[in-house]
Coordinates of C-alpha atoms in Angstrom, one line a residue:
M291 CA 0.0 0.0 0.0
E292 CA 2.7 2.4 0.9
G293 CA 4.5 1.5 -2.3
G294 CA 1.5 2.3 -4.3
G295 CA 1.1 5.6 -2.5
G296 CA 4.7 6.5 -3.2
S297 CA 4.5 5.7 -6.9
S298 CA 1.3 7.8 -7.0
N299 CA 3.1 10.8 -5.4
K300 CA 6.0 10.4 -7.8
S301 CA 3.7 10.4 -10.8
T302 CA 1.8 13.4 -9.5
S303 CA 5.0 15.4 -8.8
G304 CA 6.3 14.4 -12.3
L305 CA 3.1 15.7 -14.0
A306 CA 3.3 18.9 -11.9
G307 CA 6.9 19.4 -12.9
F308 CA 6.0 18.9 -16.5
F309 CA 3.3 21.5 -16.4
G310 CA 5.4 24.0 -14.4
A311 CA 3.3 23.8 -11.2
G312 CA 6.2 22.2 -9.3
G313 CA 9.9 23.0 -9.3
A314 CA 11.9 25.8 -7.8
G315 CA 10.0 29.0 -7.1
Y316 CA 11.4 32.5 -7.7
S317 CA 10.6 35.6 -5.8
N318 CA 10.0 39.0 -7.2
A319 CA 13.4 40.1 -6.1
D320 CA 15.0 37.3 -8.1
L321 CA 13.1 38.2 -11.2
A322 CA 13.7 42.0 -10.9
G323 CA 17.2 41.9 -12.4
V324 CA 16.3 39.6 -15.3
P325 CA 16.5 41.6 -18.6
L326 CA 13.5 41.4 -20.8
T327 CA 15.3 40.9 -24.1
G328 CA 13.2 41.8 -27.1
M329 CA 10.2 42.8 -25.0
N330 CA 8.7 46.2 -24.3
P331 CA 7.4 47.3 -20.9
L332 CA 3.7 46.6 -20.5
S333 CA 1.1 48.9 -19.1
P334 CA 0.6 48.5 -15.3
Y335 CA -3.2 48.6 -15.9
L336 CA -3.6 46.6 -19.1
N337 CA -1.7 43.6 -20.3
V338 CA -1.2 45.3 -23.6
D339 CA 1.8 46.8 -25.3
P340 CA 1.2 50.6 -25.2
R341 CA 2.6 51.0 -28.7
Y342 CA -0.6 49.4 -30.0
L343 CA -2.6 52.1 -28.3
V344 CA -0.9 55.0 -30.1
Q345 CA -2.8 56.2 -33.2
D346 CA 0.0 57.7 -35.4
T347 CA -2.1 57.3 -38.6
D348 CA -5.5 58.4 -39.8
E349 CA -8.5 56.7 -38.1
F350 CA -10.4 56.4 -41.3
I351 CA -9.7 55.1 -44.8
L352 CA -10.1 57.5 -47.7
P353 CA -11.0 56.4 -51.2
T354 CA -8.3 56.6 -53.8
G355 CA -7.8 60.2 -55.0
A356 CA -10.0 61.7 -52.2
N357 CA -8.9 64.8 -50.2
K358 CA -8.6 64.7 -46.4
T359 CA -10.7 67.9 -46.1
R360 CA -14.1 68.5 -47.5
G361 CA -14.3 70.6 -50.6
R362 CA -16.8 73.4 -51.4
F363 CA -19.3 71.0 -52.9
E364 CA -19.5 68.9 -49.7
L365 CA -19.7 72.1 -47.6
A366 CA -22.4 73.6 -49.8
F367 CA -25.2 71.4 -48.2
F368 CA -24.2 72.4 -44.7
T369 CA -23.9 76.0 -45.7
I370 CA -27.3 76.2 -47.3
G371 CA -29.1 74.3 -44.6
G372 CA -27.4 76.3 -41.8
C373 CA -28.3 79.6 -43.4
C374 CA -31.9 78.5 -43.9
M375 CA -32.3 77.5 -40.3
T376 CA -30.5 80.6 -39.1
G377 CA -32.7 82.8 -41.2
A378 CA -35.9 81.0 -40.0
A379 CA -34.8 81.5 -36.4
F380 CA -33.9 85.1 -36.8
G381 CA -37.1 85.8 -38.8
A382 CA -39.3 84.2 -36.2
M383 CA -37.8 86.4 -33.5
N384 CA -38.2 89.4 -35.6
G385 CA -41.7 88.5 -36.5
L386 CA -42.5 88.0 -32.8
R387 CA -41.1 91.5 -32.1
L388 CA -43.1 93.1 -34.9
G389 CA -46.3 91.2 -34.0
L390 CA -46.1 92.3 -30.4
K391 CA -45.4 95.9 -31.4
E392 CA -48.3 96.1 -33.9
T393 CA -50.8 94.5 -31.6
Q394 CA -49.8 96.2 -28.4
S395 CA -53.1 98.1 -28.3
M396 CA -55.1 94.9 -28.5
A397 CA -56.1 92.8 -25.6
W398 CA -54.8 89.2 -25.3
S399 CA -57.3 87.3 -27.4
K400 CA -57.5 84.8 -30.2
P401 CA -57.3 87.4 -33.0
R402 CA -54.2 88.9 -31.5
N403 CA -52.5 85.5 -31.2
V404 CA -53.4 84.6 -34.8
Q405 CA -52.0 87.9 -36.0
I406 CA -48.7 87.4 -34.1
L407 CA -48.4 83.9 -35.3
N408 CA -48.9 85.0 -38.9
M409 CA -46.2 87.6 -38.5
V410 CA -43.8 85.1 -37.1
T411 CA -44.5 82.6 -39.9
R412 CA -44.2 85.3 -42.6
Q413 CA -41.0 86.8 -41.3
G414 CA -39.4 83.4 -40.7
A415 CA -40.1 82.2 -44.2
L416 CA -38.9 85.5 -45.7
W417 CA -35.5 85.5 -43.9
A418 CA -35.0 81.7 -44.5
N419 CA -35.6 82.2 -48.2
T420 CA -33.3 85.2 -48.3
L421 CA -30.4 83.6 -46.5
G422 CA -30.9 80.3 -48.2
S423 CA -30.8 82.0 -51.7
L424 CA -27.6 83.8 -50.8
A425 CA -26.0 80.6 -49.5
L426 CA -27.0 78.8 -52.7
L427 CA -25.5 81.5 -54.9
Y428 CA -22.4 81.7 -52.8
S429 CA -21.9 77.9 -52.8
A430 CA -22.5 77.6 -56.6
F431 CA -20.0 80.4 -57.4
G432 CA -17.5 78.9 -55.0
V433 CA -17.7 75.5 -56.6
I434 CA -17.4 76.9 -60.1
I435 CA -14.4 79.1 -59.2
E436 CA -12.7 76.2 -57.4
K437 CA -13.2 73.9 -60.4
T438 CA -12.1 76.6 -62.8
R439 CA -8.9 77.6 -61.0
G440 CA -8.1 74.1 -59.7
A441 CA -7.2 75.5 -56.3
E442 CA -8.9 76.2 -53.0
D443 CA -7.9 79.4 -51.1
D444 CA -9.3 82.6 -49.7
L445 CA -9.4 84.2 -53.2
N446 CA -12.2 81.8 -54.1
T447 CA -14.1 82.9 -51.0
V448 CA -13.8 86.6 -51.8
A449 CA -14.6 86.2 -55.4
A450 CA -17.6 84.0 -54.7
G451 CA -18.9 86.5 -52.1
T452 CA -18.5 89.5 -54.5
M453 CA -20.2 87.8 -57.4
T454 CA -23.0 86.6 -55.1
G455 CA -23.7 90.2 -53.9
M456 CA -23.6 91.5 -57.5
L457 CA -26.0 88.9 -58.8
Y458 CA -28.4 89.2 -55.9
K459 CA -28.7 93.0 -56.4
C460 CA -28.7 92.9 -60.2
T461 CA -32.3 94.1 -60.3
G462 CA -31.3 97.4 -58.8
G463 CA -29.3 98.5 -61.8
L464 CA -25.6 99.4 -61.9
R465 CA -25.8 101.1 -58.5
G466 CA -27.4 98.1 -56.9
I467 CA -24.8 95.8 -58.5
A468 CA -22.0 97.9 -57.2
R469 CA -23.5 98.0 -53.7
G470 CA -24.1 94.3 -53.6
G471 CA -20.6 93.5 -54.9
L472 CA -19.1 95.9 -52.3
A473 CA -21.1 94.3 -49.5
G474 CA -20.1 90.8 -50.6
L475 CA -16.5 91.8 -50.9
T476 CA -16.5 93.4 -47.5
L477 CA -18.1 90.4 -45.7
T478 CA -16.0 87.8 -47.3
S479 CA -12.8 89.8 -46.8
L480 CA -13.6 90.0 -43.1
Y481 CA -14.3 86.3 -43.0
A482 CA -11.0 85.5 -44.7
L483 CA -9.2 87.9 -42.4
Y484 CA -10.7 86.1 -39.4
N485 CA -9.7 82.7 -40.7
N486 CA -6.1 83.8 -41.2
W487 CA -5.7 85.9 -38.1
E488 CA -3.6 83.5 -36.1
H489 CA -1.3 82.9 -39.1
M490 CA -0.9 86.6 -39.6
K491 CA -0.1 87.1 -35.9
G492 CA 2.5 84.4 -36.0
S493 CA 4.1 85.9 -39.1
L494 CA 4.2 89.4 -37.6
L495 CA 5.8 88.0 -34.4
Q496 CA 8.5 86.2 -36.4
Q497 CA 9.3 89.4 -38.4
S498 CA 9.5 91.5 -35.2
L499 CA 12.0 89.0 -33.7

């Protein structure tokens, strides 16, 4: 019986040594000086090499020949929609102001509420149509100029804004065309100046040094 128990213990210890459960144990102090050849330090929180967590490339795949930034054609939909919603909101507020002003002598009643609501709807639609039309003309001119010149810069913005103002005010004769073009030129020039303000400041600082 004892012989059988001894052979069983030997076989158990042999299997344990084969799978690494048995054998000599090493403390943390013994393993501290062992160099990790060909290995990188792991994160103390995740058992993952931190190099795989660093995104040094783009997180999306672009089609062949596509640009990394959206062009004027892609931005046209956002511009037109944004201008329409902005015009509708501004027109609604303006209509509410005008409605309250025109009906201030009336008592609060259903006719007054209907008149104020009509004014809000009318002004909202008017301003949405106006700003949406301007955005449509500006986007169309911008896309045409970009495709014609083959470049995208602030010159396209200024030219598109000037042509938009001229075409929008073309019903007012030469004077109206001049005023519309001047208004478009001024607004787009201020917009281009705002976009390049930081770059201009950096250039001025470098020249002063």
